[in-house]
Coordinates of C-alpha atoms in Angstrom, one line a residue:
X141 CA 87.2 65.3 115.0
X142 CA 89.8 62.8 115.7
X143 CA 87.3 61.0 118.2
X144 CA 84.8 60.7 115.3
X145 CA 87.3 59.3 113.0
X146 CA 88.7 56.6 115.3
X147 CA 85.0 55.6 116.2
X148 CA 83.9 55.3 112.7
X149 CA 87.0 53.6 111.8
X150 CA 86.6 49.9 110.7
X151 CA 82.7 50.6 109.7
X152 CA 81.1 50.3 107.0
X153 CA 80.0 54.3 106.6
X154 CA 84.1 55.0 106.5
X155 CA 84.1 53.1 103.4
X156 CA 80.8 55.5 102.0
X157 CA 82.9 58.5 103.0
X158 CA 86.1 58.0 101.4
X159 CA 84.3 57.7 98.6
X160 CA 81.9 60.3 98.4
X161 CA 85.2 62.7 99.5
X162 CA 87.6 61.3 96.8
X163 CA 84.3 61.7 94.2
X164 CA 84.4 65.1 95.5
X165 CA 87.8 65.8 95.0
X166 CA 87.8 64.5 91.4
X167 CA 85.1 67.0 90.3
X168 CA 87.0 69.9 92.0
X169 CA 89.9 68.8 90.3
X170 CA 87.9 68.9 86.9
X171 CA 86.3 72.1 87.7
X172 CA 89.7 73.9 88.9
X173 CA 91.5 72.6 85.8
X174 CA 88.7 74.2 83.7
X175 CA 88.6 77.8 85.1
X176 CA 92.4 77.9 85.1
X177 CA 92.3 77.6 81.4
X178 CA 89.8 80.4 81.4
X179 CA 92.0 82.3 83.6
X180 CA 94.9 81.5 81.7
X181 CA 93.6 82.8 78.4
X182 CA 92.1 85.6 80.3
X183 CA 95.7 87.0 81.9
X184 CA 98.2 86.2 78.9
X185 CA 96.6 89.4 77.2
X186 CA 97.4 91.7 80.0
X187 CA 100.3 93.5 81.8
X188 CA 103.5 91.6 83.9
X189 CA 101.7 93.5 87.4
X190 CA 98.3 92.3 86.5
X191 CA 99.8 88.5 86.2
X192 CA 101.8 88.7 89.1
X193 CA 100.0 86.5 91.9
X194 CA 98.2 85.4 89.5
X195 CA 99.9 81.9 90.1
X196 CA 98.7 81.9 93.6
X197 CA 94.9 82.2 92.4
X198 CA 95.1 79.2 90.1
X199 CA 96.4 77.2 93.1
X200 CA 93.5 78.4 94.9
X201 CA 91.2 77.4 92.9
X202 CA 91.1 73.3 93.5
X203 CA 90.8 73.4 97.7
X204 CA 88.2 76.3 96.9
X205 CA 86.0 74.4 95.2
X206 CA 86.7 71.1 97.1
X207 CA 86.0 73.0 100.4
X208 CA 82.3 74.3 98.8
X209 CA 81.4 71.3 97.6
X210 CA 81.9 69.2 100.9
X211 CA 80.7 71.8 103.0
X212 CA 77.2 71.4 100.8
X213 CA 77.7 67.2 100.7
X214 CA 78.0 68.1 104.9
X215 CA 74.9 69.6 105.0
X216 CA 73.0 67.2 102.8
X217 CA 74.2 64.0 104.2
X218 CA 74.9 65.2 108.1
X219 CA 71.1 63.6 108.5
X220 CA 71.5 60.0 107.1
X221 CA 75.3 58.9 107.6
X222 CA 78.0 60.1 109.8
X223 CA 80.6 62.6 108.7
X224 CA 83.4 62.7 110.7
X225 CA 86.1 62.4 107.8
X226 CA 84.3 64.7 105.8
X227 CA 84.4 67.1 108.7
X228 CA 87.7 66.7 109.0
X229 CA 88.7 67.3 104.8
X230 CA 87.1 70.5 105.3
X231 CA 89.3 72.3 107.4
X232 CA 92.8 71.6 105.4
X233 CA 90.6 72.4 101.7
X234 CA 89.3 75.7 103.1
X235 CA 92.8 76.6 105.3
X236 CA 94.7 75.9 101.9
X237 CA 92.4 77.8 99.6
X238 CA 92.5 80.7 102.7
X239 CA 96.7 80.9 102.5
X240 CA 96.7 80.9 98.5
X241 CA 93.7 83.9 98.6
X242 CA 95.7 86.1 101.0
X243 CA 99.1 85.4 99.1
X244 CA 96.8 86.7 95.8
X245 CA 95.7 89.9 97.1
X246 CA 98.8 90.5 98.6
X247 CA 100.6 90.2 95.7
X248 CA 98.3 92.5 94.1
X249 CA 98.5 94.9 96.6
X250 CA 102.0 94.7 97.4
X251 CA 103.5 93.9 94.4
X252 CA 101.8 95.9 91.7
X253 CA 105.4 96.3 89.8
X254 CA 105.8 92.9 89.0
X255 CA 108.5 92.1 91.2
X256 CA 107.9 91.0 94.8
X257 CA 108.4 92.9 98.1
X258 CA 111.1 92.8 101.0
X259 CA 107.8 92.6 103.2
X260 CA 105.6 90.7 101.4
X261 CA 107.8 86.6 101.9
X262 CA 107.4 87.7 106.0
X263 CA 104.1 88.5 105.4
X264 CA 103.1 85.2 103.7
X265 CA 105.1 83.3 106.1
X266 CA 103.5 84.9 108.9
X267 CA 99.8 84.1 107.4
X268 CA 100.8 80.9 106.6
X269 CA 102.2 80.0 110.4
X270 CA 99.1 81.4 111.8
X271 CA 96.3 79.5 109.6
X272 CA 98.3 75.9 110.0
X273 CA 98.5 76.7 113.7
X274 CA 94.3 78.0 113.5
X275 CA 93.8 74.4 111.4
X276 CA 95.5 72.2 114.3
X277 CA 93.7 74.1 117.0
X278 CA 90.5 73.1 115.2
X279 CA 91.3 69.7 114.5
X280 CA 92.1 68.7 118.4
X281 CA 88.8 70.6 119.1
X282 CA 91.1 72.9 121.8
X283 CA 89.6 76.6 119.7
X284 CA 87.4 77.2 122.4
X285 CA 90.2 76.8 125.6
X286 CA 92.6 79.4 123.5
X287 CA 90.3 81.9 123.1
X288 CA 89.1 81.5 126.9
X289 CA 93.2 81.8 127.5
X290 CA 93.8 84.9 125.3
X291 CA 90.6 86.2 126.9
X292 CA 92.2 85.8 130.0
X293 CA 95.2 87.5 129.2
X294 CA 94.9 91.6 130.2
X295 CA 97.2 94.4 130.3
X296 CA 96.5 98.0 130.2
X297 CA 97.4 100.8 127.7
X298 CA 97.3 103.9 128.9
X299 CA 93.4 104.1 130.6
X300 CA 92.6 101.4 128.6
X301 CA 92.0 98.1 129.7
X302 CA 93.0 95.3 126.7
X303 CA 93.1 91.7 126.3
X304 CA 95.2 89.4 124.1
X305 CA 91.9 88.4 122.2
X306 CA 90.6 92.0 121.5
X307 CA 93.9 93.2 120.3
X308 CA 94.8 90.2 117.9
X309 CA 91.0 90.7 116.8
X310 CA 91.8 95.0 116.4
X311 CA 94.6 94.0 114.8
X312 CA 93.1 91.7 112.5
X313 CA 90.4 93.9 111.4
X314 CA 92.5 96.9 110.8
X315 CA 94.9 94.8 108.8
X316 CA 92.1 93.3 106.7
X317 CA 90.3 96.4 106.1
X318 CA 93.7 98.3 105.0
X319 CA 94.4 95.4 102.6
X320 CA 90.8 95.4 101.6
X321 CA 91.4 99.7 101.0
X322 CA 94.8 99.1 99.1
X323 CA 93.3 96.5 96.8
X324 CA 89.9 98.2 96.1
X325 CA 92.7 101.5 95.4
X326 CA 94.6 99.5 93.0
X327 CA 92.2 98.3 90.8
X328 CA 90.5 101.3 90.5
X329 CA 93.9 103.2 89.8
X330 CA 94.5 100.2 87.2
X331 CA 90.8 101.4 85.5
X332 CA 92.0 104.9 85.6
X333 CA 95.2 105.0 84.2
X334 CA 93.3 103.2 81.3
X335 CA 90.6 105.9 80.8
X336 CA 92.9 107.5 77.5
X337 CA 90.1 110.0 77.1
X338 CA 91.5 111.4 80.4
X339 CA 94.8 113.6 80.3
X340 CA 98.0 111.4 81.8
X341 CA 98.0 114.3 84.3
X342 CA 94.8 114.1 85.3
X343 CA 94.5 110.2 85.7
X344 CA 97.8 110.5 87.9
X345 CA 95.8 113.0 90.2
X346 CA 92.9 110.9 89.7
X347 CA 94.1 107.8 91.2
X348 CA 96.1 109.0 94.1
X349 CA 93.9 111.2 95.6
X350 CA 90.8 107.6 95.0
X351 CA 94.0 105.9 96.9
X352 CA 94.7 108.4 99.9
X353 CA 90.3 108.6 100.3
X354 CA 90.5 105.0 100.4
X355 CA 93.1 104.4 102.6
X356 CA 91.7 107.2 105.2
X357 CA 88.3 105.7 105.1
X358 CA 89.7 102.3 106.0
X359 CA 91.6 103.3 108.6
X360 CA 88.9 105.0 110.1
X361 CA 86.2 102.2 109.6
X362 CA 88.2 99.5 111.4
X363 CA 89.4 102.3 114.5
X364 CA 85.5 102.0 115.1
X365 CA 85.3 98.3 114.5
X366 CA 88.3 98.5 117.1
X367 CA 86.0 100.1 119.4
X368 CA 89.0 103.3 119.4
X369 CA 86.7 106.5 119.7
X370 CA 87.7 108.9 116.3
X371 CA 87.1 112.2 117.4
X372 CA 90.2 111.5 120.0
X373 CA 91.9 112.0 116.2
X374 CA 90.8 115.9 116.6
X375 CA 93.6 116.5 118.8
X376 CA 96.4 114.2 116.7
X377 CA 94.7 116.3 113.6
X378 CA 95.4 120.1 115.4
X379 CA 99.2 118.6 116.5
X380 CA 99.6 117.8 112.6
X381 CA 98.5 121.1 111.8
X382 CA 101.2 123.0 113.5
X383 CA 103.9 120.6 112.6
X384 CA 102.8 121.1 108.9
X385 CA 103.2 125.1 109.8
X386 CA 106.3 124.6 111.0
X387 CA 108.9 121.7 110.7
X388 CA 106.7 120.1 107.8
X389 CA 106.6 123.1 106.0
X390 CA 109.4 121.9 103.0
X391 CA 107.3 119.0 102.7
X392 CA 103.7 119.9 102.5
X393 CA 104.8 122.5 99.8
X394 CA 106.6 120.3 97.6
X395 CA 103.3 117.9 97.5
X396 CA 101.2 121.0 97.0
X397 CA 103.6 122.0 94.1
X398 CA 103.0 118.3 92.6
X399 CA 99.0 118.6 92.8
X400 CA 99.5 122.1 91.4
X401 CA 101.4 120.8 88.3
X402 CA 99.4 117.3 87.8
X403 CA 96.5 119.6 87.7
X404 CA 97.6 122.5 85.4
X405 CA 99.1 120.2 83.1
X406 CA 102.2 122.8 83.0
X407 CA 104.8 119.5 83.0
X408 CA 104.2 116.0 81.4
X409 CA 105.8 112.7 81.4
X410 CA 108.6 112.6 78.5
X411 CA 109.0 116.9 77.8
X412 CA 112.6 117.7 78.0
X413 CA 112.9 120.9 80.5
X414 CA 116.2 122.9 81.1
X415 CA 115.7 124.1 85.1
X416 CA 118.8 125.8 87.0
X417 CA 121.2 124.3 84.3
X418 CA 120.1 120.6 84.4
X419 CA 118.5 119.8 81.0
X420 CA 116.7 116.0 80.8
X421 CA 113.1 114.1 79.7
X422 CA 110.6 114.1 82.9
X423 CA 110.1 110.2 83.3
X424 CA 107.7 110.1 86.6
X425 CA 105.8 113.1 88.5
X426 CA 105.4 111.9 91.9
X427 CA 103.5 114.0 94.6
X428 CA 106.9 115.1 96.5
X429 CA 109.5 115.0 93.6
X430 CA 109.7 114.8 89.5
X431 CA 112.4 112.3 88.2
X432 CA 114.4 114.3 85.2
X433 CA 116.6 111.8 83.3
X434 CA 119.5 113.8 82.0
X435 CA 121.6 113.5 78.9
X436 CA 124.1 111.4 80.5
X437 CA 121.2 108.9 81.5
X438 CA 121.8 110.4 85.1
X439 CA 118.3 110.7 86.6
X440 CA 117.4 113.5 89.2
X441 CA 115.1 114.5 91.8
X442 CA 114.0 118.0 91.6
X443 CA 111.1 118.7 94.3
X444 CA 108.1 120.0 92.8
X445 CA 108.4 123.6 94.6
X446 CA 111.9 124.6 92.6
X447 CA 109.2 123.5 89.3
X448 CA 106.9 125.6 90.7
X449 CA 109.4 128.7 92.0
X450 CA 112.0 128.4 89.1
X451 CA 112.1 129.5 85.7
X452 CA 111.5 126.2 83.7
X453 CA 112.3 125.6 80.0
X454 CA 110.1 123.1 78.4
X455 CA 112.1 122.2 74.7
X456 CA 109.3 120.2 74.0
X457 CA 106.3 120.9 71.4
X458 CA 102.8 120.2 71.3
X459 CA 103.3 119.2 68.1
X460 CA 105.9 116.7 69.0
X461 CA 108.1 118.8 66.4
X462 CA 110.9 121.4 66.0
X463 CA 112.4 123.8 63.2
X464 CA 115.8 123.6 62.4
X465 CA 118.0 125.7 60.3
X466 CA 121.7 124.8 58.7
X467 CA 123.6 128.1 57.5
X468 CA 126.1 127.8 54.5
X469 CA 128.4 130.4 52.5
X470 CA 128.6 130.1 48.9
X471 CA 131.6 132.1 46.7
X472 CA 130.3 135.2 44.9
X473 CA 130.8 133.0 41.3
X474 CA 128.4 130.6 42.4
X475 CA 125.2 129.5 40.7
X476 CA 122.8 130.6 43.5
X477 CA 119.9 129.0 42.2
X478 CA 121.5 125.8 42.1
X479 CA 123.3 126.3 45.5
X480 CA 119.9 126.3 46.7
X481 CA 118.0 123.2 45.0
X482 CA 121.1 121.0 46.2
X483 CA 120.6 122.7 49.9
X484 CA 116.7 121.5 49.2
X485 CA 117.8 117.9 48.0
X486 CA 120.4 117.5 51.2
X487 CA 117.5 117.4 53.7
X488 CA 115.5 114.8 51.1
X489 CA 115.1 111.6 52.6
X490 CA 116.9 112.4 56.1
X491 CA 115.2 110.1 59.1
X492 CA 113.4 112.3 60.9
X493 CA 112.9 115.5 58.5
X494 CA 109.5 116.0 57.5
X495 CA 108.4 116.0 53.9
X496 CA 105.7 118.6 54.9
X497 CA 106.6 120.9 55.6
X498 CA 109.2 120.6 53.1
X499 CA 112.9 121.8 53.2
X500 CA 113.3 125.2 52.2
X501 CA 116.5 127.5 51.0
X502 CA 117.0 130.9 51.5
X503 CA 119.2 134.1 50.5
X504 CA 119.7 135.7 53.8
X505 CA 122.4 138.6 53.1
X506 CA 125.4 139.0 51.2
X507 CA 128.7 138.6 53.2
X508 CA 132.7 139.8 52.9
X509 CA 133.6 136.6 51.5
X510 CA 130.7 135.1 50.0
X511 CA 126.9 134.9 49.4
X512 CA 125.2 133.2 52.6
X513 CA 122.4 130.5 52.7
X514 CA 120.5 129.1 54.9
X515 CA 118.5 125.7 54.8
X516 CA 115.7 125.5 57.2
X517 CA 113.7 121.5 58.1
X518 CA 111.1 120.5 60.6
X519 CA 112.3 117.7 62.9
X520 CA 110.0 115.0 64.0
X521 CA 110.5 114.4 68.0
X522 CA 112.6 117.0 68.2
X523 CA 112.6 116.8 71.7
X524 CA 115.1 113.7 71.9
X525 CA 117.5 116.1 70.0
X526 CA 118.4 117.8 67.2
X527 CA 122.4 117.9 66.9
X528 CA 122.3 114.2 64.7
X529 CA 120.2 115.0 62.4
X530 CA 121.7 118.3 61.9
X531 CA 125.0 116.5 61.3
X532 CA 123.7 114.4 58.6
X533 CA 121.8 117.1 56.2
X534 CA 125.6 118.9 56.7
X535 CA 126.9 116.1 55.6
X536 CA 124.6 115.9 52.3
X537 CA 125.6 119.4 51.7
X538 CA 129.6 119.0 52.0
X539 CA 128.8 116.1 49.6
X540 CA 126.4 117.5 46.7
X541 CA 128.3 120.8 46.7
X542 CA 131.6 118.8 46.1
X543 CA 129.9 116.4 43.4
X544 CA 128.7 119.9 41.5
X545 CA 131.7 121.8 42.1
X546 CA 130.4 124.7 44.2
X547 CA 133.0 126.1 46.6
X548 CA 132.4 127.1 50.2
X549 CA 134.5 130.5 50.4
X550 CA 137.3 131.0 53.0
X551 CA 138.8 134.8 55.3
X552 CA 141.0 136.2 52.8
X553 CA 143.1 139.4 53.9
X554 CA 145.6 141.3 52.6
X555 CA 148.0 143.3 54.6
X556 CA 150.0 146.3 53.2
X557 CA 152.9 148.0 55.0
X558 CA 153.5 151.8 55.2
X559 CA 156.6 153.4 55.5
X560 CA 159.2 150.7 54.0
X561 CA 160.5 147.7 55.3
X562 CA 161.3 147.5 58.9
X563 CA 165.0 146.8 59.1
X564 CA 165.1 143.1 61.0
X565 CA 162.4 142.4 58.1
X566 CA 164.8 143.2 55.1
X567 CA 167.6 141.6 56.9
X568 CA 165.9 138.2 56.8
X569 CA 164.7 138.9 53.1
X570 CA 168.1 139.8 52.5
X571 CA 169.5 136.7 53.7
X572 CA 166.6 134.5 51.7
X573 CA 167.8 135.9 48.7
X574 CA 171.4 135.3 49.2
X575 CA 171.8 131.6 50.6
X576 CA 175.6 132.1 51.0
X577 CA 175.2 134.5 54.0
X578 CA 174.1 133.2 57.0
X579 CA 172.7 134.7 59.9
X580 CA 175.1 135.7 62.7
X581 CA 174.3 133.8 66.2
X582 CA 171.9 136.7 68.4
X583 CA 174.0 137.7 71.8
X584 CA 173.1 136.2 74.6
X585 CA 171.6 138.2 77.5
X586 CA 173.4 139.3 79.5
X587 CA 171.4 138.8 83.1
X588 CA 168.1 136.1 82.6
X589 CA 166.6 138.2 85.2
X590 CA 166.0 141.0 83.6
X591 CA 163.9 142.7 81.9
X592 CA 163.1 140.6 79.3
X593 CA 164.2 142.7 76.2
X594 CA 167.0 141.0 74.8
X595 CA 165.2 137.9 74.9
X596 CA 162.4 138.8 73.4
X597 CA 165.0 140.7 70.7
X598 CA 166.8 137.4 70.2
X599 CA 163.1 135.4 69.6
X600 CA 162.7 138.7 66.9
X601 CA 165.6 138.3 65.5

């Protein structure tokens, strides 16, 4: 390429290509700046993970279309003129769009969060080395000598005899078609999780077991692009087995238990369970483990086999709702009737309380020291707690029942003594009566470590 350019240099059909490339360039430039607005418009509406990358797509998009069309201006004009700086655009334009497609899908693969991965800058780095080195290599015209070199280059795994050239192309393939699985996996796990006619469980299941198939397929498609014979994978499959049996045992069960309660819908994302003491809202179900966010905002990792094993309290409703009740005592002179409209009115207007069904007060029994009542509300949500909103209708109550003078009763006992007055007793009444005696200091003990009794006579005394 470099031998063209210097012999076309000076002529007259050097002048005809610059031209025709930099007319080129201007309509991809055109073309690029139009389909990023689509793309724009088309991306704002959607999620932070589906934009993410999406940066590296729109820079794609002008040595994409600068590469296609002098690839086609190559083709036309390769009969009538010389090409040789055309030739030589092409291979920076389709290297450049080649670095920005790979950072794209790796972004989407890698980086479906939002955020970007450890892995994912030494990946791009690494892609972007190797296509820079692959465009010098093609512009010096030294592709072929490289590839006789790594050709050339053998070493020996095991009974197999390997070259430098057939495991960079193995590795190549196997890496493209896992990327290739992952990304395919992704979107269809994106088109999932958006089914809503689908249970959350069941789109969870749905799109990890697509992802697994995927990924299993790919690895086995590029093992025979490879030229590695599969059923070799028998034995590696039988080794698996017994491990599984044995040390893997813990681990198999707990993803078992997760497939078990995606599938049977028992747990979903955002119930509040109570499971050996640890009450919390369930925030992810994972194959191996379920997140439970506790009250303190502490989350926890419970495997799925103690959820599957355990005794597990789910506090919250299908109906997203819970009944509540707020007990009250009420003196014996009491209008009950009214008592019980201002219980009614407390829970009125209360965030959360439902209007329907409506508050309701009831007599529930007759007490030592008073008549007792009992308020009883449905909560909306009760699952995020109940112990607020509980607080406020008690509130109302203490209120209402002060502003209309009704009295909530207090123990009262009365304790008679038989037999007369004890004789310390009616020597202290003796002495309130009469301030002019006063009490004669108690005797010390005699020895602290006695028994005890004439201390505990003095303290009587």
């Amino acid at each position: 390429m470099l031998a063209g350019i210097a012999r076309d240099y000076g002529q007259p059909v050097m002048i005809w290509q610059v031209g025709t490339l930099l007319g080129t360039l201007l309509v991809a430039w055109l073309l690029a700046r139009l389909l990023r607005y689509k793309l724009d418009s088309r991306w704002r509406a959607r999620h932070e993970a589906a934009r993410f990358g999406a940066e590296s797509l729109r820079k794609a998009l002008f040595p994409l279309l600068g590469g296609a069309l002098v690839w086609i201006e190559l083709n036309v004009l390769d009969d009538y003129m010389s090409t040789s700086l055309l030739e030589l655009a092409l291979v920076p334009l389709i290297g450049i769009a080649l670095i920005y497609i790979v950072f794209f899908v790796a972004r989407r693969v890698f980086g479906r969060t939002g955020q970007a991965h450890a892995w994912l800058s030494i990946a791009e780095k690494l892609v972007s080395a190797l296509v820079w080195v692959g465009m010098v290599v093609t512009v010096l015209g030294i592709q072929d000598e490289v590839l006789r070199w790594m050709a050339s280059v053998r070493f020996r795994v095991g009974n197999a005899h390997m070259t430098l050239l057939s495991l960079t192309t193995g590795l190549m393939w196997v890496c493209a078609t896992v990327i290739a699985a992952l990304w395919v996996g992704s979107m269809y796990e994106d088109r999932v999780m958006r089914a809503h006619s689908l249970d959350a469980n069941l789109r969870v299941v749905l799109s990890r077991v697509g992802r697994a198939l995927l990924l299993l397929a790919a690895v086995l498609i590029s093992f025979s692009l490879v030229g590695i014979d599969i059923t070799v994978l028998g034995v590696f499959g039988g080794a698996l087995g017994v491990g599984l049996g044995f040390g893997l045992q813990k681990i198999a069960s707990n993803y078992v238990s997760g497939f078990i309660i995606l599938i049977d819908r028992s747990l979903r994302i955002g119930d509040t369970i109570n499971v050996a003491g640890l009450q919390g809202m369930v925030t992810e179900i994972r194959t191996r483990y379920t997140t439970v966010r506790g009250l303190d905002g502490i989350e926890t990792l419970i495997p799925n086999e103690k959820l599957i094993t355990d005794v597990v309290q789910n506090h919250s409703s299908y109906l997203t709702r819970g009944y509540a009740k707020v007990a009250v005592q009420v003196a014996y002179t009491t209008d009950v009737e009214q008592a019980m409209a201002l219980l009614a009115q407390a829970a009125h207007g209360v965030e959360r309380v439902l209007d329907d069904p409506a508050p309701a007060a009831y007599l529930v029994g007759f007490g030592a020291d008073g008549i007792n009542l009992e308020l009883g509300f449905w909560i909306e949500q009760a699952a995020k707690g109940t112990a607020g909103t509980r607080s406020t209708v008690n509130r109302n109550v203490w209120r209402l029942f002060n502003e209309h003078g009704i009295s909530i009763p207090y123990a009262r006992r009365d304790v008679r003594l038989v037999g007369g007055w004890p004789t310390a007793v009616a020597g202290a009444v003796e002495i309130a009566q009469d301030p002019a005696m006063e009490p004669a200091p108690a005797p010390k003990p005699a020895d602290d470590s006695g028994t005890g009794i004439a201390r505990d006579a003095s303290a009587g005394a």
